[in-house]
Each structure stands twice: as structure tokens, then as C-alpha cells.
mmCIF file of C-alpha atoms in Angstrom:
data_model
loop_
_atom_site.group_PDB
_atom_site.id
_atom_site.type_symbol
_atom_site.label_atom_id
_atom_site.label_comp_id
_atom_site.label_asym_id
_atom_site.label_seq_id
_atom_site.Cartn_x
_atom_site.Cartn_y
_atom_site.Cartn_z
ATOM 1 C CA UNK A 1 163.962 22.127 41.733
ATOM 2 C CA UNK A 2 165.979 22.935 38.636
ATOM 3 C CA UNK A 3 168.971 25.222 38.855
ATOM 4 C CA UNK A 4 168.917 28.901 38.044
ATOM 5 C CA UNK A 5 171.605 31.584 37.959
ATOM 6 C CA UNK A 6 173.535 32.646 41.027
ATOM 7 C CA UNK A 7 176.486 34.911 41.754
ATOM 8 C CA UNK A 8 178.684 36.071 44.634
ATOM 9 C CA UNK A 9 178.914 39.784 45.619
ATOM 10 C CA UNK A 10 181.687 40.884 48.070
ATOM 11 C CA UNK A 11 183.116 44.299 49.466
ATOM 12 C CA UNK A 12 186.667 45.644 50.595
ATOM 13 C CA UNK A 13 188.942 48.968 51.278
ATOM 14 C CA UNK A 14 191.953 49.240 48.848
ATOM 15 C CA UNK A 15 194.548 51.005 46.698
ATOM 16 C CA UNK A 16 194.093 51.117 42.910
ATOM 17 C CA UNK A 17 196.096 52.172 39.863
ATOM 18 C CA UNK A 18 193.947 50.925 37.019
ATOM 19 C CA UNK A 19 191.498 52.258 34.446
ATOM 20 C CA UNK A 20 189.783 48.915 33.970
ATOM 21 C CA UNK A 21 186.044 49.038 34.603
ATOM 22 C CA UNK A 22 185.048 45.419 34.066
ATOM 23 C CA UNK A 23 187.349 42.446 34.436
ATOM 24 C CA UNK A 24 186.099 38.973 33.576
ATOM 25 C CA UNK A 25 188.830 36.766 34.980
ATOM 26 C CA UNK A 26 190.671 34.883 32.283
ATOM 27 C CA UNK A 27 193.314 32.227 32.786
ATOM 28 C CA UNK A 28 196.440 32.037 34.954
ATOM 29 C CA UNK A 29 198.445 34.295 32.639
ATOM 30 C CA UNK A 30 195.867 36.746 31.240
ATOM 31 C CA UNK A 31 193.644 39.251 33.038
ATOM 32 C CA UNK A 32 192.019 41.157 30.318
ATOM 33 C CA UNK A 33 174.990 36.680 38.476
ATOM 34 C CA UNK A 34 160.164 28.110 44.036
ATOM 35 C CA UNK A 35 163.586 28.644 41.426
ATOM 36 C CA UNK A 36 164.174 27.170 37.996
ATOM 37 C CA UNK A 37 166.766 26.942 35.211
ATOM 38 C CA UNK A 38 165.674 30.387 34.068
ATOM 39 C CA UNK A 39 166.210 32.021 37.489
ATOM 40 C CA UNK A 40 169.163 34.263 38.258
ATOM 41 C CA UNK A 41 170.864 34.209 41.663
ATOM 42 C CA UNK A 42 173.817 36.324 42.732
ATOM 43 C CA UNK A 43 176.042 36.351 45.856
ATOM 44 C CA UNK A 44 179.040 38.580 46.936
ATOM 45 C CA UNK A 45 180.635 42.166 46.376
ATOM 46 C CA UNK A 46 184.012 43.822 47.191
ATOM 47 C CA UNK A 47 184.685 47.451 48.342
ATOM 48 C CA UNK A 48 188.173 48.977 48.161
ATOM 49 C CA UNK A 49 189.980 52.378 48.373
ATOM 50 C CA UNK A 50 192.563 53.598 45.907
ATOM 51 C CA UNK A 51 195.350 55.912 44.862
ATOM 52 C CA UNK A 52 194.691 58.814 42.523
ATOM 53 C CA UNK A 53 194.631 58.438 38.742
ATOM 54 C CA UNK A 54 195.970 60.914 36.204
ATOM 55 C CA UNK A 55 193.412 59.847 33.592
ATOM 56 C CA UNK A 56 190.536 62.297 33.065
ATOM 57 C CA UNK A 57 188.849 60.567 30.144
ATOM 58 C CA UNK A 58 187.439 57.043 29.752
ATOM 59 C CA UNK A 59 189.778 54.516 28.101
ATOM 60 C CA UNK A 60 188.902 52.741 24.874
ATOM 61 C CA UNK A 61 187.495 49.640 26.552
ATOM 62 C CA UNK A 62 185.198 48.519 23.752
ATOM 63 C CA UNK A 63 188.214 47.203 21.859
ATOM 64 C CA UNK A 64 188.968 44.662 24.586
ATOM 65 C CA UNK A 65 187.982 41.032 24.390
ATOM 66 C CA UNK A 66 186.563 39.516 27.584
ATOM 67 C CA UNK A 67 187.471 35.842 27.644
ATOM 68 C CA UNK A 68 185.971 33.574 30.341
ATOM 69 C CA UNK A 69 188.339 31.817 32.738
ATOM 70 C CA UNK A 70 188.659 28.368 34.198
ATOM 71 C CA UNK A 71 191.643 29.166 36.418
ATOM 72 C CA UNK A 72 189.810 31.549 38.809
ATOM 73 C CA UNK A 73 186.434 29.837 38.679
ATOM 74 C CA UNK A 74 184.668 28.267 41.655
ATOM 75 C CA UNK A 75 184.446 24.494 41.623
ATOM 76 C CA UNK A 76 181.135 22.846 40.784
ATOM 77 C CA UNK A 77 180.803 21.763 44.412
ATOM 78 C CA UNK A 78 181.232 25.361 45.600
ATOM 79 C CA UNK A 79 178.744 26.620 43.007
ATOM 80 C CA UNK A 80 176.184 24.035 44.117
ATOM 81 C CA UNK A 81 176.694 24.915 47.790
ATOM 82 C CA UNK A 82 176.037 28.623 47.123
ATOM 83 C CA UNK A 83 173.092 27.925 44.871
ATOM 84 C CA UNK A 84 171.373 25.561 47.303
ATOM 85 C CA UNK A 85 171.878 27.999 50.208
ATOM 86 C CA UNK A 86 170.380 30.859 48.175
ATOM 87 C CA UNK A 87 167.326 28.877 47.112
ATOM 88 C CA UNK A 88 166.754 27.594 50.667
ATOM 89 C CA UNK A 89 166.973 31.144 52.048
ATOM 90 C CA UNK A 90 164.508 32.527 49.497
ATOM 91 C CA UNK A 91 162.002 29.721 50.051
ATOM 92 C CA UNK A 92 162.150 30.062 53.857
ATOM 93 C CA UNK A 93 161.530 33.809 53.724
ATOM 94 C CA UNK A 94 158.679 33.471 51.230
ATOM 95 C CA UNK A 95 157.094 30.657 53.277
ATOM 96 C CA UNK A 96 157.060 32.967 56.304
ATOM 97 C CA UNK A 97 155.630 35.829 54.210
ATOM 98 C CA UNK A 98 152.757 33.647 52.978
ATOM 99 C CA UNK A 99 152.111 31.951 56.339
ATOM 100 C CA UNK A 100 151.891 35.279 58.181
ATOM 101 C CA UNK A 101 150.392 37.321 55.310
ATOM 102 C CA UNK A 102 153.318 39.749 55.411
ATOM 103 C CA UNK A 103 152.799 41.016 51.869
ATOM 104 C CA UNK A 104 152.760 44.693 52.847
ATOM 105 C CA UNK A 105 155.973 44.188 54.811
ATOM 106 C CA UNK A 106 157.501 42.366 51.846
ATOM 107 C CA UNK A 107 156.838 45.408 49.673
ATOM 108 C CA UNK A 108 158.773 47.522 52.180
ATOM 109 C CA UNK A 109 161.544 44.931 52.386
ATOM 110 C CA UNK A 110 163.223 42.933 55.153
ATOM 111 C CA UNK A 111 166.803 42.981 56.344
ATOM 112 C CA UNK A 112 167.375 39.532 54.821
ATOM 113 C CA UNK A 113 165.375 39.996 51.606
ATOM 114 C CA UNK A 114 164.463 43.121 49.648
ATOM 115 C CA UNK A 115 162.820 43.411 46.218
ATOM 116 C CA UNK A 116 164.837 45.461 43.724
ATOM 117 C CA UNK A 117 162.259 45.785 40.970
ATOM 118 C CA UNK A 118 159.558 43.279 40.094
ATOM 119 C CA UNK A 119 160.824 39.698 40.424
ATOM 120 C CA UNK A 120 164.351 40.682 41.475
ATOM 121 C CA UNK A 121 165.477 40.105 45.076
ATOM 122 C CA UNK A 122 168.511 41.260 47.034
ATOM 123 C CA UNK A 123 169.192 38.766 49.840
ATOM 124 C CA UNK A 124 171.601 38.580 52.778
ATOM 125 C CA UNK A 125 172.410 35.016 53.821
ATOM 126 C CA UNK A 126 173.565 34.553 57.450
ATOM 127 C CA UNK A 127 174.817 31.106 56.469
ATOM 128 C CA UNK A 128 177.616 32.757 54.482
ATOM 129 C CA UNK A 129 179.302 33.363 57.851
ATOM 130 C CA UNK A 130 179.677 29.594 58.252
ATOM 131 C CA UNK A 131 183.266 28.339 57.768
ATOM 132 C CA UNK A 132 182.116 26.085 54.926
ATOM 133 C CA UNK A 133 181.694 29.262 52.836
ATOM 134 C CA UNK A 134 185.206 30.489 53.590
ATOM 135 C CA UNK A 135 186.048 30.133 49.891
ATOM 136 C CA UNK A 136 183.903 33.286 49.504
ATOM 137 C CA UNK A 137 184.733 35.216 52.673
ATOM 138 C CA UNK A 138 188.305 34.273 53.603
ATOM 139 C CA UNK A 139 190.530 36.866 51.944
ATOM 140 C CA UNK A 140 193.453 34.466 52.000
ATOM 141 C CA UNK A 141 191.443 31.716 50.312
ATOM 142 C CA UNK A 142 189.059 33.381 47.851
ATOM 143 C CA UNK A 143 190.316 32.559 44.357
ATOM 144 C CA UNK A 144 189.937 36.107 42.996
ATOM 145 C CA UNK A 145 191.955 37.803 45.756
ATOM 146 C CA UNK A 146 195.306 37.707 43.895
ATOM 147 C CA UNK A 147 193.670 39.778 41.164
ATOM 148 C CA UNK A 148 192.001 42.102 43.682
ATOM 149 C CA UNK A 149 195.290 42.668 45.498
ATOM 150 C CA UNK A 150 197.113 43.268 42.230
ATOM 151 C CA UNK A 151 194.613 46.041 41.528
ATOM 152 C CA UNK A 152 194.076 47.412 45.045
ATOM 153 C CA UNK A 153 197.095 46.441 47.104
ATOM 154 C CA UNK A 154 197.239 44.479 50.341
ATOM 155 C CA UNK A 155 194.977 46.672 52.493
ATOM 156 C CA UNK A 156 191.593 45.158 51.701
ATOM 157 C CA UNK A 157 188.558 44.199 53.806
ATOM 158 C CA UNK A 158 185.289 42.459 53.034
ATOM 159 C CA UNK A 159 182.344 44.777 53.685
ATOM 160 C CA UNK A 160 179.369 42.961 52.131
ATOM 161 C CA UNK A 161 178.259 39.578 50.889
ATOM 162 C CA UNK A 162 174.864 38.567 49.562
ATOM 163 C CA UNK A 163 172.764 37.064 46.778
ATOM 164 C CA UNK A 164 170.661 38.507 43.967
ATOM 165 C CA UNK A 165 167.784 36.439 42.608
ATOM 166 C CA UNK A 166 166.083 37.269 39.314
ATOM 167 C CA UNK A 167 162.963 35.189 38.735
ATOM 168 C CA UNK A 168 161.481 34.424 35.296
ATOM 169 C CA UNK A 169 159.596 37.496 34.123
ATOM 170 C CA UNK A 170 161.664 39.869 36.241
ATOM 171 C CA UNK A 171 162.020 43.404 34.901
ATOM 172 C CA UNK A 172 165.137 45.158 33.704
ATOM 173 C CA UNK A 173 166.690 47.215 36.478
ATOM 174 C CA UNK A 174 166.999 50.974 36.341
ATOM 175 C CA UNK A 175 170.505 51.952 35.227
ATOM 176 C CA UNK A 176 172.511 52.913 38.305
ATOM 177 C CA UNK A 177 175.847 53.093 40.095
ATOM 178 C CA UNK A 178 176.355 51.419 43.467
ATOM 179 C CA UNK A 179 178.100 54.422 44.975
ATOM 180 C CA UNK A 180 179.211 58.002 44.292
ATOM 181 C CA UNK A 181 182.626 59.485 43.689
ATOM 182 C CA UNK A 182 184.472 60.425 46.876
ATOM 183 C CA UNK A 183 185.004 63.877 45.399
ATOM 184 C CA UNK A 184 183.583 65.732 42.398
ATOM 185 C CA UNK A 185 186.651 67.961 42.041
ATOM 186 C CA UNK A 186 188.881 65.424 40.301
ATOM 187 C CA UNK A 187 188.982 61.752 39.319
ATOM 188 C CA UNK A 188 190.072 59.436 42.123
ATOM 189 C CA UNK A 189 190.947 55.776 41.593
ATOM 190 C CA UNK A 190 188.538 53.038 42.508
ATOM 191 C CA UNK A 191 187.686 53.037 46.227
ATOM 192 C CA UNK A 192 185.539 49.911 46.077
ATOM 193 C CA UNK A 193 184.924 46.977 43.766
ATOM 194 C CA UNK A 194 182.150 44.451 43.349
ATOM 195 C CA UNK A 195 182.793 40.795 42.630
ATOM 196 C CA UNK A 196 179.839 39.105 40.931
ATOM 197 C CA UNK A 197 180.010 35.319 40.574
ATOM 198 C CA UNK A 198 177.252 33.734 38.474
ATOM 199 C CA UNK A 199 176.154 30.356 39.795
ATOM 200 C CA UNK A 200 174.810 29.260 36.416
ATOM 201 C CA UNK A 201 175.963 30.025 32.899
ATOM 202 C CA UNK A 202 174.833 33.504 31.877
ATOM 203 C CA UNK A 203 172.882 34.007 28.662
ATOM 204 C CA UNK A 204 171.259 37.125 27.192
ATOM 205 C CA UNK A 205 167.828 35.791 28.250
ATOM 206 C CA UNK A 206 168.324 34.815 31.893
ATOM 207 C CA UNK A 207 169.098 38.223 33.400
ATOM 208 C CA UNK A 208 172.831 38.970 33.113
ATOM 209 C CA UNK A 209 174.272 42.315 34.215
ATOM 210 C CA UNK A 210 174.857 44.981 31.579
ATOM 211 C CA UNK A 211 177.748 47.409 32.155
ATOM 212 C CA UNK A 212 178.328 50.800 30.577
ATOM 213 C CA UNK A 213 182.103 50.986 30.216
ATOM 214 C CA UNK A 214 183.920 54.135 31.249
ATOM 215 C CA UNK A 215 181.107 55.453 33.475
ATOM 216 C CA UNK A 216 183.298 55.198 36.572
ATOM 217 C CA UNK A 217 185.092 58.285 35.213
ATOM 218 C CA UNK A 218 183.932 61.606 36.671
ATOM 219 C CA UNK A 219 181.539 63.478 34.331
ATOM 220 C CA UNK A 220 181.112 60.372 32.124
ATOM 221 C CA UNK A 221 178.484 58.683 34.334
ATOM 222 C CA UNK A 222 175.612 58.777 31.840
ATOM 223 C CA UNK A 223 174.369 55.707 29.964
ATOM 224 C CA UNK A 224 175.710 55.385 26.424
ATOM 225 C CA UNK A 225 174.437 52.463 24.365
ATOM 226 C CA UNK A 226 177.603 52.261 22.284
ATOM 227 C CA UNK A 227 179.646 51.608 25.456
ATOM 228 C CA UNK A 228 177.537 48.705 26.738
ATOM 229 C CA UNK A 229 179.211 45.384 27.585
ATOM 230 C CA UNK A 230 177.326 42.318 28.871
ATOM 231 C CA UNK A 231 179.707 39.553 30.013
ATOM 232 C CA UNK A 232 178.135 36.139 29.472
ATOM 233 C CA UNK A 233 180.340 34.309 31.930
ATOM 234 C CA UNK A 234 180.264 30.632 32.765
ATOM 235 C CA UNK A 235 179.026 29.600 36.207
ATOM 236 C CA UNK A 236 181.544 30.357 38.941
ATOM 237 C CA UNK A 237 183.544 32.895 36.912
ATOM 238 C CA UNK A 238 184.179 36.153 38.872
ATOM 239 C CA UNK A 239 183.219 39.445 37.241
ATOM 240 C CA UNK A 240 184.988 42.336 38.998
ATOM 241 C CA UNK A 241 184.015 45.965 38.463
ATOM 242 C CA UNK A 242 184.517 49.441 39.893
ATOM 243 C CA UNK A 243 181.884 50.310 42.518
ATOM 244 C CA UNK A 244 181.095 53.510 40.574
ATOM 245 C CA UNK A 245 180.567 51.812 37.223
ATOM 246 C CA UNK A 246 177.079 52.236 35.744
ATOM 247 C CA UNK A 247 175.199 48.964 35.277
ATOM 248 C CA UNK A 248 171.806 47.253 35.414
ATOM 249 C CA UNK A 249 170.459 43.750 35.696
ATOM 250 C CA UNK A 250 168.622 42.760 32.523
ATOM 251 C CA UNK A 251 165.180 41.166 32.494
ATOM 252 C CA UNK A 252 164.838 37.399 32.798
ATOM 253 C CA UNK A 253 162.750 36.222 29.873
#
């Protein structure tokens, strides 16, 4: 089986004093997702709670340059371990679906695998609780945690981990936000973040995630084409974004 695209999605509570909406981790001094090569897999997200922000308008984020990192990136061995676990999980679930003719149940979704649009699957992997995946789940070991703590403070907790798989021919997702504002009376800082870690190099054709910058700001949630940013990160490079930021997975062509 050839390799596809995979990423880690993780969740934590926090404190935040930042207006950044998407951070593609840079280097150690700068901080500015049966499978094939064309598949997209994704694993891990982070939820956090924050302090209040005085900003009531979206910052000028389109002027920023997002430069991929090598310093914060997973090793090739770690990438391979995540990828292989994701593919094995998907194939086991689909084998059971076919063997037991559970196609109606598949349409409704299972706890461990749920379709999010045609050809796109949201999966929970129990194996991620194994100590050998502590580089994802151990908050003292995960390579992106220094950045997360710089943004959110020390009081963080992992609330979710999983994998997204986008098969060849998968459709573009509906534009959405992963969660609402905690209040609609005024802008609060980020209360949760997602960490996406692609397990293969992202290209515009294999289903990367498109973000609409500034949409984490109250009353600026609507999609605006001129504010779109699509990080084409190398495999293993964390992409961190506000839980409220509007985004969608693109189709895998």
C-alpha cells in the first residue's frame, strides 16, 4: 500500500493572549492533514481556554508568510507509525462493514469511524492510548507543546485525538467552525485550539485544509475568499489554529 496524507488532531483547556488564527510552526527562533499516495489522513486536535482580548476586529493576517518548519516536525519514524496505525484501523473497520453488510450503519456512523462527506472519514484510534504514541499525547513530550503553552499558558489538557482520512475523489467539506464562541456579547480569547499534523506532504490536489483567516473574531465568522489561506505543510509539521476559526477540507483529486 502506498502512503497517503495523515495528520494529528489534539484538544486542551488554556489561557490565550494572541490574535493569530493559523500558525504553521517554523524553526526554533520563528513562530510566524485500501489507501494510496493520493489519500489524506489526519490525527490529533487541542482544546484550550483563554484570557480576554481587547481586539474587536480581525488582524491583517494575509500579509504574513507561513514558512514550514523542521524544528517542530515529527520524525519520519513517528510519521510512519501514525500513518500505518491509521490505515490499519480504517481497513479493519471497513472489513467488518463488508463482512457483516453494515452499510446502513456505516451511513449513520460508528464511534470509531464516521463519514464527514463523501470519501472523508473521521476516525478515533484506541491505539493512540498506547505509550508508543506518547509523542502525540504526552503534554510534556509533544514537540508543539512549548508553542501551545506560550500561547495558552501552563493550564492545558488533551481532550481529543483522532485521524481524518480523505480518499481519492473525496468531496470538499462544507465550510464550518469546530465550536462556537463562549459568549456573543464580546470577543473572548481562544478557548481551544486544534493541532493538525499532516502525515504526508500537503499539495493543493490531495485534500489540504483551507482556512479563512480572521473568522475566529466575533461577527466576522463568514467565509471571505480574499481571506483564504491553505498551508501546504510538509509531513509531520504541526498546523495550530483557533477552535473557532472557519475552515474546510478540500477535495482530493
